[in-house]
Coordinates of C-alpha atoms in Angstrom, one line a residue:
X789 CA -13.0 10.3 31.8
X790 CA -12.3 10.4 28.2
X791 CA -16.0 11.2 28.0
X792 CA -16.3 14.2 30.3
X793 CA -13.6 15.7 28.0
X794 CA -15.5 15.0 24.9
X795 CA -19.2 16.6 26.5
X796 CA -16.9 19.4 27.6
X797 CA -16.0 19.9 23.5
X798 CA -19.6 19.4 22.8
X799 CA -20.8 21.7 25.2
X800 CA -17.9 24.0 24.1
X801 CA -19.0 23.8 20.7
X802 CA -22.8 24.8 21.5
X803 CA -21.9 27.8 23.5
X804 CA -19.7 29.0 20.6
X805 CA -22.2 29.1 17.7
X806 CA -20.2 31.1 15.2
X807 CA -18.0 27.8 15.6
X808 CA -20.2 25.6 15.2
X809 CA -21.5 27.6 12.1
X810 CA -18.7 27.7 10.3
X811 CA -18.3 23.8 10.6
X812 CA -21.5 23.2 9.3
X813 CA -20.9 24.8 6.7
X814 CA -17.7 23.1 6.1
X815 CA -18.4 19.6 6.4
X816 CA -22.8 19.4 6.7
X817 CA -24.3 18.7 9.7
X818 CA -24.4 14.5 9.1
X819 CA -20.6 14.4 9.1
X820 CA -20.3 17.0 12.2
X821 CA -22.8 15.3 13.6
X822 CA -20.8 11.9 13.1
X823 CA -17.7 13.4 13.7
X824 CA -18.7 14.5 17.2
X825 CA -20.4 11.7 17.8
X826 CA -17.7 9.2 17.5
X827 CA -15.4 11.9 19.6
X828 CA -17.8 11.9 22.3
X829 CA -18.3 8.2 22.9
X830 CA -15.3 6.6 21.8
X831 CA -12.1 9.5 22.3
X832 CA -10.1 6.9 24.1
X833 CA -11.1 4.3 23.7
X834 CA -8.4 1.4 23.7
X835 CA -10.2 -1.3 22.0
X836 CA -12.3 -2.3 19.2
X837 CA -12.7 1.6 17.7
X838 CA -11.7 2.4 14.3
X839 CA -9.8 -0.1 11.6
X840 CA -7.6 -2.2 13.9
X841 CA -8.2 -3.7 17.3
X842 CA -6.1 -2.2 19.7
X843 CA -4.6 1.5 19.9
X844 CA -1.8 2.0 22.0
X845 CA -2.0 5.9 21.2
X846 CA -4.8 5.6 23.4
X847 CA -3.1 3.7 26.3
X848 CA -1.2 5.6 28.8
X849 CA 0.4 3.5 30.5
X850 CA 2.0 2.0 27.2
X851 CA 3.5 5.2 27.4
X852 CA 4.9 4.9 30.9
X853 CA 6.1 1.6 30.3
X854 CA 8.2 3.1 27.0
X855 CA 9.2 5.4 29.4
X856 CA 10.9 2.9 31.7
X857 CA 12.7 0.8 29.9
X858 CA 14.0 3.5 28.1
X859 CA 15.6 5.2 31.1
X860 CA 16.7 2.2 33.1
X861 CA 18.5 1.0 29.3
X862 CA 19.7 4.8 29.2
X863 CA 18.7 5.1 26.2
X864 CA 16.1 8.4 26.5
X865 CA 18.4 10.8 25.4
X866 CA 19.3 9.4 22.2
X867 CA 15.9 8.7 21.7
X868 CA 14.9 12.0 22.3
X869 CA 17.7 13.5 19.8
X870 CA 16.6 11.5 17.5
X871 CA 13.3 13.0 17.3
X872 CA 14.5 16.2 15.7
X873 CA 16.9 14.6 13.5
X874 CA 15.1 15.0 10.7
X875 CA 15.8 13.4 7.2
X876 CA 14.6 14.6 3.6
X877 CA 13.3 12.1 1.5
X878 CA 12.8 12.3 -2.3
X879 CA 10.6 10.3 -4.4
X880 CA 9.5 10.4 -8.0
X881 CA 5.9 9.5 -9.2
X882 CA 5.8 8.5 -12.9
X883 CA 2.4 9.9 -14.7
X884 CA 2.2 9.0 -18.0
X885 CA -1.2 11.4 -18.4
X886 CA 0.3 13.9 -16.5
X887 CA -0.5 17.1 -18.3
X888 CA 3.2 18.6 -19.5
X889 CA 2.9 21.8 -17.4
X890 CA 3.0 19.8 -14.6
X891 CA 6.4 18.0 -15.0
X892 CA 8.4 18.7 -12.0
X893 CA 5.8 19.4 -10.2
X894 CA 6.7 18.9 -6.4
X895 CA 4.6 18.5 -3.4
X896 CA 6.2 18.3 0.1
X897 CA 4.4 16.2 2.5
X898 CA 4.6 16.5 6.4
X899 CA 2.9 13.7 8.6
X900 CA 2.2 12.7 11.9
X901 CA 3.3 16.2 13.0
X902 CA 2.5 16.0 16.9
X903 CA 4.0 19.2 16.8
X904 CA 2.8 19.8 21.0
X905 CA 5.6 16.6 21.6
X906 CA 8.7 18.7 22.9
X907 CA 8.6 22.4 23.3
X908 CA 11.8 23.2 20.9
X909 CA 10.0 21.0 17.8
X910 CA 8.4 23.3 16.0
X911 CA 11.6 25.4 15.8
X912 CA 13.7 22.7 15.2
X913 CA 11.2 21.6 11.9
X914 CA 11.1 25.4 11.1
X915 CA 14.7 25.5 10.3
X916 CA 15.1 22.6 8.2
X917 CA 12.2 23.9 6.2
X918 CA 14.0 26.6 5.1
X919 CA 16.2 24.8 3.0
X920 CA 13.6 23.8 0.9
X921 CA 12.0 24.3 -2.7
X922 CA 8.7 22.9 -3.8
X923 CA 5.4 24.1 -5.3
X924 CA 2.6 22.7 -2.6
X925 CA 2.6 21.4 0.7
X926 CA 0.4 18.8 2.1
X927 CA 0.1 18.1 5.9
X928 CA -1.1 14.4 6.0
X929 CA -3.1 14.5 9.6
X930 CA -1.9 13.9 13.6
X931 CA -1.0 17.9 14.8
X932 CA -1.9 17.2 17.8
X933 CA 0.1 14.8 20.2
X934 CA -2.2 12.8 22.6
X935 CA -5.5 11.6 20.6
X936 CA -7.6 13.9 22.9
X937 CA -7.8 17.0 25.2
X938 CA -6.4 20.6 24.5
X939 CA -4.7 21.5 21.5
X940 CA -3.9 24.7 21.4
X941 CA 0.0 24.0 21.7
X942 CA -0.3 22.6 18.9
X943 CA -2.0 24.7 16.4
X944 CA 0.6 27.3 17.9
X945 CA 3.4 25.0 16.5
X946 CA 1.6 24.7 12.9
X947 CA 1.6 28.9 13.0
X948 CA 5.1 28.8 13.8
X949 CA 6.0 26.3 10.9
X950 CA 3.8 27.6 8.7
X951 CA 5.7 31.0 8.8
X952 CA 8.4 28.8 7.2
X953 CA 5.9 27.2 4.5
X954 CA 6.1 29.6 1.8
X955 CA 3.5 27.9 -1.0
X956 CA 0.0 26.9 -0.7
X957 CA -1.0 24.5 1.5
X958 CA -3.4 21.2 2.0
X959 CA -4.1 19.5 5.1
X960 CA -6.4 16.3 6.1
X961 CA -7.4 15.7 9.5
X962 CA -5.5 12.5 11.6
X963 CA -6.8 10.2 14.5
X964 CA -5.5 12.6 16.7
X965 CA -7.4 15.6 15.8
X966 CA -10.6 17.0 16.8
X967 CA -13.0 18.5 14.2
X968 CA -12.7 21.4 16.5
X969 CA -9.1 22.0 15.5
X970 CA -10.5 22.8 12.0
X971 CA -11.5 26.7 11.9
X972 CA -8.0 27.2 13.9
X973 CA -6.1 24.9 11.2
X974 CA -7.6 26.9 8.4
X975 CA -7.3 30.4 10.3
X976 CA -3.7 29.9 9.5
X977 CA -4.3 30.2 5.8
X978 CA -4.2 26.0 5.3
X979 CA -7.2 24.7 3.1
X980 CA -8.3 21.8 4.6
X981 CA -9.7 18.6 2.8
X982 CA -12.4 17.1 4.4
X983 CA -13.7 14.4 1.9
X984 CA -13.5 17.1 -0.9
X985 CA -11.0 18.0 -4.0
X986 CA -9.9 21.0 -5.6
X987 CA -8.5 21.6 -8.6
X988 CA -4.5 22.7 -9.0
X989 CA -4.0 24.8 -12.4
X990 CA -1.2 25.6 -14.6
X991 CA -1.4 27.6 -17.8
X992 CA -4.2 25.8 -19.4
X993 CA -4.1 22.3 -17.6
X994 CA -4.7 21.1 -14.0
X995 CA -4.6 18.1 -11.8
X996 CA -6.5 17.2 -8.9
X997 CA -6.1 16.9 -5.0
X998 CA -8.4 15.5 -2.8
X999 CA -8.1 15.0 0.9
X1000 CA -10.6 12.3 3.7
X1001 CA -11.2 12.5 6.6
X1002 CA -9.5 10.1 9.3
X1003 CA -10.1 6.5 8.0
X1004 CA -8.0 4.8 11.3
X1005 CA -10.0 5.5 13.8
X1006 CA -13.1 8.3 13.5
X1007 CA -13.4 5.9 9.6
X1008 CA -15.3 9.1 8.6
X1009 CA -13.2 9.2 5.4
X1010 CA -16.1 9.4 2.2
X1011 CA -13.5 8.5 -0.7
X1012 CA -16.8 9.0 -3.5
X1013 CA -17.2 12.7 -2.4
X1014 CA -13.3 13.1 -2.2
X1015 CA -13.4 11.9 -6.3
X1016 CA -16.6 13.5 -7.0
X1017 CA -16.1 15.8 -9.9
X1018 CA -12.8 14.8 -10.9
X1019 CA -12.8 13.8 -14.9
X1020 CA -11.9 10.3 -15.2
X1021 CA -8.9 11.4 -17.4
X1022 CA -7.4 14.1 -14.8
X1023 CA -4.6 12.8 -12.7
X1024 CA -5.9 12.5 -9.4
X1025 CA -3.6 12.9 -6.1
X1026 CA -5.1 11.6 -2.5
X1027 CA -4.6 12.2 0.5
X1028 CA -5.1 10.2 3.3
X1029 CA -4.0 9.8 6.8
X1030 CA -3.2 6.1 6.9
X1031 CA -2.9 3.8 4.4
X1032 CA -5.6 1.6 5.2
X1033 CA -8.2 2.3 2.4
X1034 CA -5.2 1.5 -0.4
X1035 CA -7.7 -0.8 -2.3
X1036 CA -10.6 1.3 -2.5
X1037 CA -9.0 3.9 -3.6
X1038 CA -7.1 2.2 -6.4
X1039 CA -10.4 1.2 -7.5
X1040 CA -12.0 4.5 -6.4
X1041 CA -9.7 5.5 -9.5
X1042 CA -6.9 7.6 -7.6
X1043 CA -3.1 7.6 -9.4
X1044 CA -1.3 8.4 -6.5
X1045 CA -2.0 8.4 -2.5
X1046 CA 0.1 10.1 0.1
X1047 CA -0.7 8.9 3.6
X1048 CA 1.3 8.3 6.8
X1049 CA 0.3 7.7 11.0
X1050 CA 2.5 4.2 10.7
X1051 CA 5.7 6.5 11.7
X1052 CA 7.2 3.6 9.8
X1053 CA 7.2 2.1 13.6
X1054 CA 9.1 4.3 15.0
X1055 CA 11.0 2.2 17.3
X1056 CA 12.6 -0.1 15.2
X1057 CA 15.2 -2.7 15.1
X1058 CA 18.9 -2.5 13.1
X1059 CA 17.9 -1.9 9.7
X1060 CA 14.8 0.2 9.7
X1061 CA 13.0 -3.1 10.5
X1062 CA 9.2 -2.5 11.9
X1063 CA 7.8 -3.9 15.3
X1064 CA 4.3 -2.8 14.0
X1065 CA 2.6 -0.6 12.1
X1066 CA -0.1 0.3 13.9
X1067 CA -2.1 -0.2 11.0
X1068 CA -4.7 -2.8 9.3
X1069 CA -3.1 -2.6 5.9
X1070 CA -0.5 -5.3 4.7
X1071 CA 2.7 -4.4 5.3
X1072 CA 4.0 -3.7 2.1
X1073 CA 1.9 -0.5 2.5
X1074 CA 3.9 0.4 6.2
X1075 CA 6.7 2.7 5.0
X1076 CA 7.8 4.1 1.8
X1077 CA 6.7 3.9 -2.0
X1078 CA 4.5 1.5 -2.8
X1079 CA 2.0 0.5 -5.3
X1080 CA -1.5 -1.2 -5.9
X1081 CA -3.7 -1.9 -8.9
X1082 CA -3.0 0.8 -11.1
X1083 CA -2.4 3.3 -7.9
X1084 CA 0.7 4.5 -6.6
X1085 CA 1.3 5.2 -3.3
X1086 CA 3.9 6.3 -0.4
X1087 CA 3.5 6.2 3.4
X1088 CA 5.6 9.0 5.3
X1089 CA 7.5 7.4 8.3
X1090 CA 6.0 10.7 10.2
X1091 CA 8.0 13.9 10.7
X1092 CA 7.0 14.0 14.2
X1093 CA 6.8 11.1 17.1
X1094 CA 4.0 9.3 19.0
X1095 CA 3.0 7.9 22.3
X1096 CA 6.8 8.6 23.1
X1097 CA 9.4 11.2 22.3
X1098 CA 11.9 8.8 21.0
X1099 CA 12.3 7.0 17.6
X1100 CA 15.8 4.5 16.9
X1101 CA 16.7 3.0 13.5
X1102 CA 13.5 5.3 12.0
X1103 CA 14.4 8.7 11.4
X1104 CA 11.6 11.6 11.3
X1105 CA 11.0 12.4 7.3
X1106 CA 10.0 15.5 5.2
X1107 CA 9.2 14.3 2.1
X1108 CA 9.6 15.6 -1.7
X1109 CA 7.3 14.1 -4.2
X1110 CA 8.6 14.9 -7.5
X1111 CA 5.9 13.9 -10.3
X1112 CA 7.6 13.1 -13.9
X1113 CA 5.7 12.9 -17.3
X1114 CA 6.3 9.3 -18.6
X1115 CA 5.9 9.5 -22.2

């Protein structure tokens, strides 16, 4: 089944050549090729795919099961409240090269969007986005809420936050998104990252973001192009959609990583206490600030939900990253 879908893309993608064009020319034919490749024979796949063993994204009837227990413990509707009862979340990253133009320099994050979950989401996120100040924003992979089929729902709920986004923005590409979804991603003024940096400027100085591809599941992140070019005394910001390559890129030379797709577990016990992670890396990596080698790093807890519309103990998190000059 899963496989039909992803021939249908492919085939989609040959009759449409301006499309398939313009994705050359964004990522080269090896990675589209790749990309595609991967989509196509492994989409769904449950088991063995990708950095960990078993994805219950993947596995419907997880989702039924969720389901069940959930309404027979009557516990749905808070669950589903919950989803839209959105925290902001501050953290401070301490630079002690970071060019002095830069201090104060803040970066909201969004992760693990899903943004096709519940049809008053996007709205809901909209309004809370208002409220807020910041100089970039960086959307950190997953727009899309099932890991395959259509996805135009959800690229229409990334236009109608991103009429609420009012500063440039940087996005990566999650295990739930199809290289497909790139030219409408970017259409909407959003510069993607595709194992690739850029340079942010102020006055005379700059620091530099770089974005992978999907590391969790597609593992078509390339974190030597992503750093190529940076100067080895430039502060160095990553993004990443899970936090599964932490060591190589602490020794890649990154200073600080923002990643997420753990949605700190979503579903968890009386004090914020993780079933899972859904993720390879150790757990001190699963939620939160955290820090390896010389690298720091921070793992959103998601602003949107998966495989269910419900989250308990585990609210949904814009984050601030506020990045200080340590002298």
């Amino acid at each position: 089944m899963s496989k039909d879908h992803s021939m249908s893309a492919i085939d989609g993608l040959k009759t449409d050549p301006d499309l398939h064009d313009y994705l050359v020319q964004r990522v080269g034919k090896s990675q589209l090729r790749r990309r595609l490749g991967i989509e196509t024979e492994h989409v769904a796949d449950k088991f063995g795919q990708g950095r960990t063993l078993f994805h219950i994204e993947n596995w419907s009837t997880a989702a039924s099961v969720i389901h069940f227990l959930l309404k027979i413990t009557r516990m749905s509707a808070r669950g589903k409240a919950n989803v839209t009862d959105f925290c902001v979340r501050q953290n401070t990253v301490d630079l002690p090269h970071l060019p002095i133009e830069f201090d104060g320099f803040t970066i909201l994050q969004l992760s693990d969007l899903h943004l096709d979950i519940l049809p008053e989401f996007p709205d809901a996120l909209a309004q809370v986005l208002k409220g807020l100040e910041y100089d970039i924003c960086v959307l950190t992979g997953d727009y899309r809420f099932l890991t395959h089929g259509p996805h135009e729902k959800a690229l229409h709920g990334l236009e109608r936050i991103c009429k609420e986004i009012n500063r440039d923005t940087y996005a990566i590409l999650g295990n739930h998104d199809s290289i497909l979804m790139a030219r409408g991603i970017e259409s909407l003024g959003i510069q993607l990252l595709l194992n690739e940096n850029i340079a942010l400027e102020r006055a005379k100085s700059s620091i530099h973001l770089a974005g992978i591809d999907d590391p969790h599941y597609y593992a078509a992140d390339n974190l030597e192009s992503a750093y190529d070019s940076i100067p080895d005394d430039a502060v160095s910001l990553l993004l990443a959609h899970s936090p599964e390559i932490y060591r190589h890129a602490a020794y890649t030379g990154f200073d600080f990583m923002m990643c997420g797709h753990t949605h700190a577990g979503q579903i968890c016990l009386p004090g914020s206490v993780a079933l899972a992670y859904n993720s390879s890396a150790p757990r001190f990596t699963g939620a939160g600030a955290w820090s390896f080698d010389l690298m720091q790093g921070y793992t959103s807890a998601g602003t949107g939900s998966s495989v269910v519309p419900a989250r308990f103990n585990c609210p949904p998190e814009l984050t601030l990253h506020r990045l200080r000059l340590v002298r």
